[in-house]
Amino acid sequence: MKLSVTGLGYIGLPTAAMFAKAGLEVVGVDKNTRVVDALNRGTIVIHENGLAELVKEAVESGRLRAVTSPEEADVFIIAVPTPITEDKKADMRFVAAAAEDIAKVLKKGDLVILESTSPAGTCDELLKPILEKSGLKACEDFSLGHSPERVIPGHILEELVNNDRVAGGCDERSTRRIKELYSVFVKGNIYETNARTAEMCKLAENTFRDVNIAFANELAKICESQGINVWELISICNRHPRVNIHQPGPGVGGHCIAVDPWFIVEKEPDKAKIIDLARHTNDGMPEYVANKADEILKGKASPRIAILGATYKPDVDDMRESPIMTLAARLRERGCEVMIHDPFVKGREGIEGDVELCVKGSDLVILGVNHSCYRELDLEKLAGLCEAPRLLDTRNFIDREKAERAGFEYHLLGRRD
Ligand code: SAJ
């Protein structure tokens, strides 16, 4: 069986490599020639644990190669980005373009699977009409459906295999075919449903997390004015067998949780009230942290602020929708000089790779991302390099006593000092 995967990013590439490892002939499709050339040399341009080795093996085995536009295949997977527009609507241009290209080579008996996170109804309302330009009829001549990825960056390979999956076809035959296909490497259960439910399922999962994080962020603000440490509060609440409050922080980033809830709001603006509010709450966190920084700095003119961490979450090189970049922008608007350190994305514009250079001369250090390597920071040395050693921890990651022993004035998001 020949499988085509359009979109060789964080989802498409691991999926393509996994199918190749399972013995299928896989052709990856991407418009970006840098990605295609790298893959054909057996290398990759993104960082994900274990992926470089897996891709190298798959390419060397002759079962994985890449091209810039699709060729005939038996199964087509679409795994392209679905960003949001300025006005918070799903931008489906990449999905539509991928489907247009597939329509040109689609043949009777093929199966098309959308993996990209999309608003409910995308398979039926957007993909079907485009693919039918081939002259073939969906659910009669070819099968079509949605099987969303559910993997978490940093653990993609293990989650691709072990997580449960949803197979949602536009008809029952499509559902069965999707399930059979993924069964070649998925060890988790594969649940059968229709395409529209599968599409909503993915959105609802990520929205659940966004709403929960917004609740944690709201609690953090409430605790600050009530003289309670929110981190202690949440950790005690979570000892209850049916409570699982997420962690507050400087905001929600990444291409999933910070985006997908809008796909529900877009379709049902009058009904999606909590969802909309949660998005605004989380999007407001960089501003909230910037205000807290102002309070700590007590109106100092043109302060120098060092932010540790730039990515949207720890131990990844992914900066998409990173709330830290919004925080930096908010601080700069207020006249602060902002330096950012991140070992995972050093060398990118404005990102310093040397933590000491970043912290040197600062009036405030903000711990923005809880990268594991920040556990090893030499706090005494860093405090000595600061103009005024103040630390604002937005992740409850640095031990207060240790920071204070090192000479820092320690502040914590979600706790009044
Ligand atoms: N965050 C918090 N507090 C928390 C947890 C996360 O502030 O308690 C923040 C993180 O710092 C980060 C953001 O939320 O900025 C999102 O990070 P994440 O680790 O929660 O999730 P993602 O975006 O990396 O991956 C999510 C996952 N979805 C769920 O857990 C429901 C993953 O399974 C999905 O496959 C992925 O979205 C996706 O592709 O949709």
Short mmCIF file of C-alpha atoms and ligand atoms in Angstrom, two decimals:
data_model
loop_
_atom_site.label_atom_id
_atom_site.label_comp_id
_atom_site.label_asym_id
_atom_site.label_seq_id
_atom_site.Cartn_x
_atom_site.Cartn_y
_atom_site.Cartn_z
CA MET A 1 0.00 0.00 0.00
CA LYS A 2 1.29 3.47 -0.88
CA LEU A 3 0.62 6.30 1.55
CA SER A 4 0.99 10.03 0.90
CA VAL A 5 1.34 12.48 3.78
CA THR A 6 0.90 16.18 2.98
CA GLY A 7 2.58 18.45 5.55
CA LEU A 8 5.90 17.31 7.01
CA GLY A 9 5.76 19.23 10.28
CA TYR A 10 5.49 18.18 13.92
CA ILE A 11 2.61 15.78 13.14
CA GLY A 12 2.96 14.78 9.49
CA LEU A 13 6.63 13.84 9.67
CA PRO A 14 6.44 11.52 12.70
CA THR A 15 3.27 9.95 11.28
CA ALA A 16 4.92 9.37 7.89
CA ALA A 17 7.99 7.84 9.54
CA MET A 18 5.87 5.62 11.76
CA PHE A 19 3.93 4.21 8.79
CA ALA A 20 7.22 3.62 6.94
CA LYS A 21 8.59 1.77 9.96
CA ALA A 22 5.44 -0.38 9.91
CA GLY A 23 6.33 -1.41 6.34
CA LEU A 24 4.25 0.91 4.10
CA GLU A 25 5.67 2.81 1.15
CA VAL A 26 5.37 6.44 2.24
CA VAL A 27 5.78 9.64 0.23
CA GLY A 28 5.89 12.86 2.22
CA VAL A 29 4.67 16.03 0.50
CA ASP A 30 5.70 19.53 1.51
CA LYS A 31 5.93 22.82 -0.36
CA ASN A 32 9.05 23.73 1.62
CA THR A 33 12.02 22.47 -0.41
CA ARG A 34 14.31 22.77 2.62
CA VAL A 35 12.15 20.20 4.44
CA VAL A 36 11.93 17.94 1.37
CA ASP A 37 15.67 18.07 0.63
CA ALA A 38 16.55 17.42 4.27
CA LEU A 39 14.24 14.41 4.41
CA ASN A 40 15.63 12.92 1.21
CA ARG A 41 19.08 13.16 2.82
CA GLY A 42 17.69 11.34 5.88
CA THR A 43 17.72 14.43 8.11
CA ILE A 44 15.11 16.71 9.71
CA VAL A 45 14.84 20.43 10.44
CA ILE A 46 12.78 20.28 13.66
CA HIS A 47 13.57 18.93 17.12
CA GLU A 48 11.52 16.10 18.57
CA ASN A 49 12.82 13.32 20.81
CA GLY A 50 13.79 10.24 18.77
CA LEU A 51 12.45 11.63 15.48
CA ALA A 52 15.80 12.20 13.74
CA GLU A 53 16.77 8.54 14.23
CA LEU A 54 13.35 7.24 13.14
CA VAL A 55 13.37 9.34 9.95
CA LYS A 56 16.95 8.37 9.12
CA GLU A 57 16.09 4.67 9.43
CA ALA A 58 12.91 5.06 7.35
CA VAL A 59 14.73 6.91 4.56
CA GLU A 60 17.64 4.44 4.55
CA SER A 61 15.17 1.53 4.33
CA GLY A 62 13.85 3.08 1.08
CA ARG A 63 10.31 3.26 2.44
CA LEU A 64 10.20 7.05 3.02
CA ARG A 65 10.96 9.85 0.59
CA ALA A 66 9.64 13.36 -0.01
CA VAL A 67 8.33 15.41 -2.94
CA THR A 68 6.87 18.90 -3.34
CA SER A 69 3.49 17.94 -4.86
CA PRO A 70 1.45 14.77 -4.42
CA GLU A 71 1.65 11.77 -6.71
CA GLU A 72 -0.82 8.88 -7.01
CA ALA A 73 -1.27 6.85 -3.82
CA ASP A 74 -3.82 4.58 -2.12
CA VAL A 75 -4.16 6.66 1.03
CA PHE A 76 -3.71 10.43 1.50
CA ILE A 77 -3.20 11.99 4.92
CA ILE A 78 -3.48 15.77 5.28
CA ALA A 79 -1.44 17.11 8.20
CA VAL A 80 -0.96 20.78 7.33
CA PRO A 81 -1.31 23.71 9.76
CA THR A 82 -4.69 25.30 10.48
CA PRO A 83 -3.73 28.70 11.92
CA ILE A 84 -6.14 31.40 13.07
CA THR A 85 -6.68 34.69 11.32
CA GLU A 86 -6.36 38.07 13.05
CA ASP A 87 -10.09 37.98 13.81
CA LYS A 88 -9.82 34.50 15.40
CA LYS A 89 -11.28 32.46 12.55
CA ALA A 90 -9.85 29.16 11.30
CA ASP A 91 -7.58 29.75 8.33
CA MET A 92 -8.28 26.70 6.19
CA ARG A 93 -6.22 27.77 3.17
CA PHE A 94 -3.52 25.12 3.65
CA VAL A 95 -6.10 22.33 4.03
CA ALA A 96 -7.98 23.52 0.95
CA ALA A 97 -4.76 23.78 -1.09
CA ALA A 98 -3.68 20.27 -0.02
CA ALA A 99 -7.09 18.88 -1.05
CA GLU A 100 -6.94 20.67 -4.42
CA ASP A 101 -3.58 18.99 -5.13
CA ILE A 102 -4.84 15.58 -4.01
CA ALA A 103 -7.96 15.92 -6.21
CA LYS A 104 -5.64 16.01 -9.25
CA VAL A 105 -4.24 12.53 -8.55
CA LEU A 106 -7.17 10.92 -6.70
CA LYS A 107 -8.38 7.59 -8.09
CA LYS A 108 -11.22 5.17 -7.40
CA GLY A 109 -10.80 3.22 -4.15
CA ASP A 110 -8.51 5.78 -2.45
CA LEU A 111 -8.86 6.91 1.16
CA VAL A 112 -8.35 10.55 2.25
CA ILE A 113 -7.82 11.34 5.94
CA LEU A 114 -7.72 14.81 7.45
CA GLU A 115 -5.46 14.93 10.53
CA SER A 116 -5.19 18.71 10.87
CA THR A 117 -7.30 20.13 13.69
CA SER A 118 -10.31 21.70 11.99
CA PRO A 119 -13.75 23.17 12.76
CA ALA A 120 -16.58 20.65 12.98
CA GLY A 121 -17.96 19.94 9.52
CA THR A 122 -14.69 20.43 7.59
CA CYS A 123 -14.64 16.99 5.94
CA ASP A 124 -18.22 17.28 4.73
CA GLU A 125 -18.37 20.97 3.91
CA LEU A 126 -14.84 21.85 2.73
CA LEU A 127 -13.00 18.69 1.71
CA LYS A 128 -15.78 16.74 0.00
CA PRO A 129 -16.57 19.40 -2.66
CA ILE A 130 -12.88 20.00 -3.41
CA LEU A 131 -12.03 16.29 -3.70
CA GLU A 132 -15.10 15.69 -5.86
CA LYS A 133 -13.59 18.02 -8.48
CA SER A 134 -11.72 14.82 -9.42
CA GLY A 135 -15.00 13.57 -10.88
CA LEU A 136 -15.20 10.91 -8.17
CA LYS A 137 -17.94 10.74 -5.56
CA ALA A 138 -17.09 10.74 -1.82
CA CYS A 139 -18.19 7.62 0.09
CA GLU A 140 -18.91 5.87 -3.22
CA ASP A 141 -15.70 6.12 -5.24
CA PHE A 142 -13.34 7.17 -2.46
CA SER A 143 -13.43 7.17 1.34
CA LEU A 144 -13.02 10.26 3.49
CA GLY A 145 -12.78 11.09 7.19
CA HIS A 146 -11.01 12.67 10.12
CA SER A 147 -8.59 11.11 12.57
CA PRO A 148 -7.11 13.85 14.71
CA GLU A 149 -3.65 13.56 16.18
CA ARG A 150 -3.56 13.82 19.98
CA VAL A 151 0.17 13.76 20.62
CA ILE A 152 2.04 16.15 22.86
CA PRO A 153 5.24 17.79 21.58
CA GLY A 154 8.23 16.29 23.37
CA HIS A 155 6.60 12.83 23.54
CA ILE A 156 5.18 12.57 20.03
CA LEU A 157 6.60 9.19 19.05
CA GLU A 158 5.55 7.34 22.16
CA GLU A 159 2.10 8.99 22.19
CA LEU A 160 1.50 8.27 18.48
CA VAL A 161 1.78 4.58 19.27
CA ASN A 162 0.22 4.35 22.72
CA ASN A 163 -2.56 6.97 22.81
CA ASP A 164 -6.13 6.02 22.01
CA ARG A 165 -7.30 7.41 18.68
CA VAL A 166 -10.55 8.49 17.05
CA ALA A 167 -11.56 7.34 13.56
CA GLY A 168 -14.42 9.40 12.14
CA GLY A 169 -15.48 8.64 8.59
CA CYS A 170 -18.00 10.40 6.36
CA ASP A 171 -19.63 6.96 6.13
CA GLU A 172 -19.17 3.67 7.98
CA ARG A 173 -16.87 2.19 5.37
CA SER A 174 -14.54 5.19 5.62
CA THR A 175 -14.49 4.83 9.41
CA ARG A 176 -13.56 1.14 9.18
CA ARG A 177 -10.82 1.84 6.64
CA ILE A 178 -9.30 4.61 8.79
CA LYS A 179 -9.29 2.32 11.81
CA GLU A 180 -7.64 -0.51 9.87
CA LEU A 181 -4.95 1.81 8.55
CA TYR A 182 -3.82 3.23 11.91
CA SER A 183 -3.98 -0.22 13.50
CA VAL A 184 -0.66 -1.02 11.79
CA PHE A 185 1.19 0.92 14.49
CA VAL A 186 -1.32 2.25 17.06
CA LYS A 187 -1.40 0.17 20.24
CA GLY A 188 -4.10 2.27 21.95
CA ASN A 189 -7.82 1.75 21.28
CA ILE A 190 -9.24 3.27 18.12
CA TYR A 191 -12.79 4.55 18.64
CA GLU A 192 -15.16 4.61 15.71
CA THR A 193 -17.47 7.59 15.15
CA ASN A 194 -18.51 9.96 12.36
CA ALA A 195 -16.30 12.71 10.91
CA ARG A 196 -18.13 15.62 12.54
CA THR A 197 -17.89 14.07 16.03
CA ALA A 198 -14.19 13.30 15.52
CA GLU A 199 -13.57 16.92 14.49
CA MET A 200 -15.40 18.26 17.56
CA CYS A 201 -13.72 15.70 19.80
CA LYS A 202 -10.30 17.14 19.12
CA LEU A 203 -11.51 20.70 19.71
CA ALA A 204 -13.31 19.76 22.92
CA GLU A 205 -10.24 18.01 24.37
CA ASN A 206 -7.99 21.01 23.90
CA THR A 207 -10.72 23.38 25.04
CA PHE A 208 -11.16 21.39 28.24
CA ARG A 209 -7.50 22.05 28.99
CA ASP A 210 -7.73 25.73 28.08
CA VAL A 211 -10.76 26.28 30.31
CA ASN A 212 -9.08 24.42 33.17
CA ILE A 213 -5.89 26.52 32.81
CA ALA A 214 -8.01 29.70 32.71
CA PHE A 215 -9.63 28.59 35.98
CA ALA A 216 -6.15 28.10 37.48
CA ASN A 217 -5.09 31.54 36.23
CA GLU A 218 -8.22 33.13 37.68
CA LEU A 219 -7.52 31.40 40.98
CA ALA A 220 -3.95 32.76 40.86
CA LYS A 221 -5.27 36.31 40.63
CA ILE A 222 -7.84 35.71 43.37
CA CYS A 223 -5.20 34.14 45.63
CA GLU A 224 -2.86 37.09 45.13
CA SER A 225 -5.47 39.47 46.49
CA GLN A 226 -6.57 37.04 49.20
CA GLY A 227 -3.06 36.40 50.56
CA ILE A 228 -3.06 32.71 49.57
CA ASN A 229 -0.38 30.77 47.70
CA VAL A 230 -2.25 29.41 44.65
CA TRP A 231 0.30 26.64 44.04
CA GLU A 232 -0.16 25.26 47.52
CA LEU A 233 -3.93 25.64 47.17
CA ILE A 234 -4.06 23.72 43.88
CA SER A 235 -1.77 20.99 45.10
CA ILE A 236 -4.01 20.40 48.13
CA CYS A 237 -7.27 20.60 46.10
CA ASN A 238 -5.85 18.03 43.68
CA ARG A 239 -5.56 15.50 46.51
CA HIS A 240 -9.34 15.22 46.19
CA PRO A 241 -10.03 12.09 44.11
CA ARG A 242 -12.24 13.95 41.61
CA VAL A 243 -10.39 17.28 41.30
CA ASN A 244 -7.65 18.03 38.78
CA ILE A 245 -6.94 21.75 38.56
CA HIS A 246 -4.23 22.64 36.05
CA GLN A 247 -1.32 25.03 36.67
CA PRO A 248 -1.41 28.82 36.34
CA GLY A 249 1.31 30.54 34.34
CA PRO A 250 2.21 33.45 32.07
CA GLY A 251 -0.31 32.34 29.43
CA VAL A 252 -1.13 29.49 27.10
CA GLY A 253 0.88 28.94 23.94
CA GLY A 254 1.44 26.39 21.24
CA HIS A 255 -0.48 25.86 18.10
CA CYS A 256 -3.24 23.81 19.72
CA ILE A 257 -4.68 24.89 23.02
CA ALA A 258 -4.29 28.60 22.30
CA VAL A 259 -6.01 28.20 18.93
CA ASP A 260 -8.52 25.35 18.83
CA PRO A 261 -11.13 26.82 21.22
CA TRP A 262 -11.61 29.67 18.72
CA PHE A 263 -12.77 27.09 16.15
CA ILE A 264 -15.73 26.35 18.42
CA VAL A 265 -16.41 30.02 19.20
CA GLU A 266 -16.33 30.81 15.47
CA LYS A 267 -19.21 28.41 14.79
CA GLU A 268 -21.29 29.10 17.91
CA PRO A 269 -20.42 32.56 19.27
CA ASP A 270 -23.66 32.89 21.28
CA LYS A 271 -23.35 29.52 22.98
CA ALA A 272 -19.58 29.19 23.54
CA LYS A 273 -19.50 31.62 26.50
CA ILE A 274 -17.12 29.90 28.95
CA ILE A 275 -14.86 28.90 26.09
CA ASP A 276 -14.59 32.49 24.85
CA LEU A 277 -13.98 33.87 28.35
CA ALA A 278 -11.29 31.25 29.06
CA ARG A 279 -9.43 32.21 25.88
CA HIS A 280 -9.50 35.88 26.87
CA THR A 281 -8.40 35.05 30.44
CA ASN A 282 -5.40 33.07 29.22
CA ASP A 283 -4.53 35.63 26.55
CA GLY A 284 -4.56 38.29 29.27
CA MET A 285 -1.89 36.58 31.38
CA PRO A 286 1.19 38.17 29.71
CA GLU A 287 -0.33 41.59 30.49
CA TYR A 288 -1.01 40.48 34.07
CA VAL A 289 2.62 39.36 34.49
CA ALA A 290 3.83 42.65 32.95
CA ASN A 291 1.75 44.54 35.55
CA LYS A 292 3.25 42.43 38.29
CA ALA A 293 6.73 43.22 36.98
CA ASP A 294 5.85 46.93 37.10
CA GLU A 295 4.77 46.64 40.72
CA ILE A 296 7.98 44.83 41.64
CA LEU A 297 10.10 47.47 39.89
CA LYS A 298 8.16 50.26 41.65
CA GLY A 299 8.15 52.60 38.69
CA LYS A 300 11.89 52.41 37.92
CA ALA A 301 12.48 54.21 34.61
CA SER A 302 13.71 52.09 31.64
CA PRO A 303 14.42 48.95 33.65
CA ARG A 304 16.37 46.07 32.16
CA ILE A 305 14.48 42.77 32.36
CA ALA A 306 15.88 39.33 31.61
CA ILE A 307 13.35 36.63 30.72
CA LEU A 308 14.41 33.01 31.05
CA GLY A 309 12.69 30.85 28.41
CA ALA A 310 11.10 31.81 25.09
CA THR A 311 9.29 28.67 23.95
CA TYR A 312 5.62 27.96 24.59
CA LYS A 313 6.44 25.19 27.05
CA PRO A 314 9.45 23.46 28.63
CA ASP A 315 12.09 21.42 26.86
CA VAL A 316 10.88 21.98 23.29
CA ASP A 317 12.15 24.30 20.53
CA ASP A 318 8.64 25.40 19.54
CA MET A 319 7.82 29.11 19.86
CA ARG A 320 4.41 29.11 18.19
CA GLU A 321 1.99 31.42 20.03
CA SER A 322 4.47 31.62 22.92
CA PRO A 323 3.02 33.87 25.65
CA ILE A 324 6.59 34.82 26.54
CA MET A 325 6.98 36.72 23.29
CA THR A 326 3.76 38.60 24.08
CA LEU A 327 5.07 39.33 27.57
CA ALA A 328 8.32 40.67 26.10
CA ALA A 329 6.36 42.88 23.70
CA ARG A 330 4.13 44.23 26.52
CA LEU A 331 7.21 45.05 28.63
CA ARG A 332 8.96 46.77 25.72
CA GLU A 333 5.83 48.88 25.07
CA ARG A 334 6.24 50.12 28.65
CA GLY A 335 9.80 51.23 28.00
CA CYS A 336 11.63 48.20 29.45
CA GLU A 337 14.78 46.85 27.87
CA VAL A 338 14.10 43.10 27.52
CA MET A 339 16.64 40.30 27.03
CA ILE A 340 15.47 36.72 26.50
CA HIS A 341 17.45 33.55 27.11
CA ASP A 342 16.54 30.13 25.74
CA PRO A 343 18.92 27.22 25.14
CA PHE A 344 16.45 25.52 22.75
CA VAL A 345 16.06 28.44 20.33
CA LYS A 346 19.32 30.34 20.85
CA GLY A 347 20.50 32.17 17.77
CA ARG A 348 16.98 33.14 16.69
CA GLU A 349 16.43 36.87 16.51
CA GLY A 350 16.56 38.43 19.95
CA ILE A 351 17.21 35.16 21.78
CA GLU A 352 20.42 34.91 23.79
CA GLY A 353 22.10 31.55 24.31
CA ASP A 354 24.28 32.59 27.24
CA VAL A 355 22.28 32.94 30.44
CA GLU A 356 24.91 35.09 32.17
CA LEU A 357 25.05 37.59 29.31
CA CYS A 358 21.26 37.73 29.35
CA VAL A 359 20.97 38.39 33.09
CA LYS A 360 23.91 40.80 33.36
CA GLY A 361 22.86 44.26 34.53
CA SER A 362 19.16 43.38 34.90
CA ASP A 363 16.75 44.89 37.41
CA LEU A 364 14.44 41.90 37.25
CA VAL A 365 14.76 38.29 36.10
CA ILE A 366 11.49 36.62 35.05
CA LEU A 367 11.39 32.82 34.94
CA GLY A 368 9.03 32.37 32.00
CA VAL A 369 9.51 28.74 30.97
CA ASN A 370 10.31 25.85 33.29
CA HIS A 371 12.99 24.22 31.10
CA SER A 372 14.58 21.35 33.09
CA CYS A 373 18.04 22.88 32.61
CA TYR A 374 17.00 25.88 34.72
CA ARG A 375 17.15 23.56 37.73
CA GLU A 376 20.94 23.73 37.38
CA LEU A 377 21.19 27.55 37.33
CA ASP A 378 23.97 28.99 39.47
CA LEU A 379 21.66 31.43 41.27
CA GLU A 380 24.42 33.03 43.34
CA LYS A 381 26.44 33.85 40.27
CA LEU A 382 23.35 35.21 38.47
CA ALA A 383 22.33 37.36 41.46
CA GLY A 384 25.86 38.81 41.47
CA LEU A 385 25.50 39.80 37.81
CA CYS A 386 22.21 41.66 38.30
CA GLU A 387 21.97 45.40 38.77
CA ALA A 388 19.27 44.60 41.36
CA PRO A 389 18.73 40.88 42.06
CA ARG A 390 14.97 40.43 41.83
CA LEU A 391 13.29 37.28 40.53
CA LEU A 392 9.69 36.78 39.39
CA ASP A 393 8.87 33.09 39.05
CA THR A 394 5.78 32.52 36.87
CA ARG A 395 5.96 28.72 37.12
CA ASN A 396 6.66 28.02 40.79
CA PHE A 397 9.84 26.39 39.57
CA ILE A 398 12.63 28.00 41.54
CA ASP A 399 12.86 27.26 45.23
CA ARG A 400 12.17 30.44 47.20
CA GLU A 401 14.68 29.69 49.97
CA LYS A 402 17.41 28.82 47.48
CA ALA A 403 16.76 32.02 45.52
CA GLU A 404 16.75 34.15 48.67
CA ARG A 405 19.94 32.49 49.96
CA ALA A 406 21.55 33.35 46.63
CA GLY A 407 20.62 37.01 47.19
CA PHE A 408 17.45 37.38 45.09
CA GLU A 409 14.32 39.18 46.21
CA TYR A 410 11.86 36.42 45.23
CA HIS A 411 8.34 36.98 43.84
CA LEU A 412 5.90 34.30 42.73
CA LEU A 413 2.92 34.52 40.36
CA GLY A 414 -0.19 33.58 42.32
CA ARG A 415 1.08 34.63 45.71
CA ARG A 416 1.15 38.03 47.35
CA ASP A 417 4.56 38.87 48.82
N1 SAJ B 1 -0.13 25.17 30.35
C1 SAJ B 1 -0.43 25.87 31.50
N2 SAJ B 1 -0.86 25.18 32.59
C2 SAJ B 1 -0.99 23.82 32.57
C3 SAJ B 1 -0.69 23.11 31.40
C4 SAJ B 1 -0.27 23.81 30.30
O1 SAJ B 1 -0.31 27.10 31.55
O2 SAJ B 1 -1.38 23.27 33.60
C5 SAJ B 1 0.30 25.87 29.15
C6 SAJ B 1 1.71 25.48 28.70
O3 SAJ B 1 2.68 26.24 29.36
C7 SAJ B 1 1.64 25.75 27.22
C8 SAJ B 1 0.17 25.47 26.86
O4 SAJ B 1 -0.53 25.47 28.08
O5 SAJ B 1 1.92 27.10 26.94
C9 SAJ B 1 -0.11 24.20 26.12
O6 SAJ B 1 0.73 23.17 26.53
P1 SAJ B 1 0.28 21.67 26.76
O7 SAJ B 1 1.47 20.92 27.20
O8 SAJ B 1 -0.87 21.62 27.67
O9 SAJ B 1 -0.31 21.18 25.38
P2 SAJ B 1 0.23 21.17 23.85
O10 SAJ B 1 -0.36 22.38 23.17
O11 SAJ B 1 1.67 20.99 23.73
O12 SAJ B 1 -0.51 19.84 23.32
C10 SAJ B 1 -1.93 19.75 23.37
C11 SAJ B 1 -2.33 18.39 23.95
N3 SAJ B 1 -3.75 18.37 24.23
C12 SAJ B 1 -4.24 18.00 25.44
O13 SAJ B 1 -3.53 17.69 26.36
C13 SAJ B 1 -5.72 17.96 25.55
C14 SAJ B 1 -1.99 17.29 22.95
O14 SAJ B 1 -2.47 16.04 23.41
C15 SAJ B 1 -2.60 17.61 21.59
O15 SAJ B 1 -2.27 16.61 20.62
C16 SAJ B 1 -2.02 18.92 21.12
O16 SAJ B 1 -2.43 19.93 22.06
C17 SAJ B 1 -2.55 19.22 19.74
O17 SAJ B 1 -1.83 18.94 18.75
O18 SAJ B 1 -3.71 19.63 19.62
#
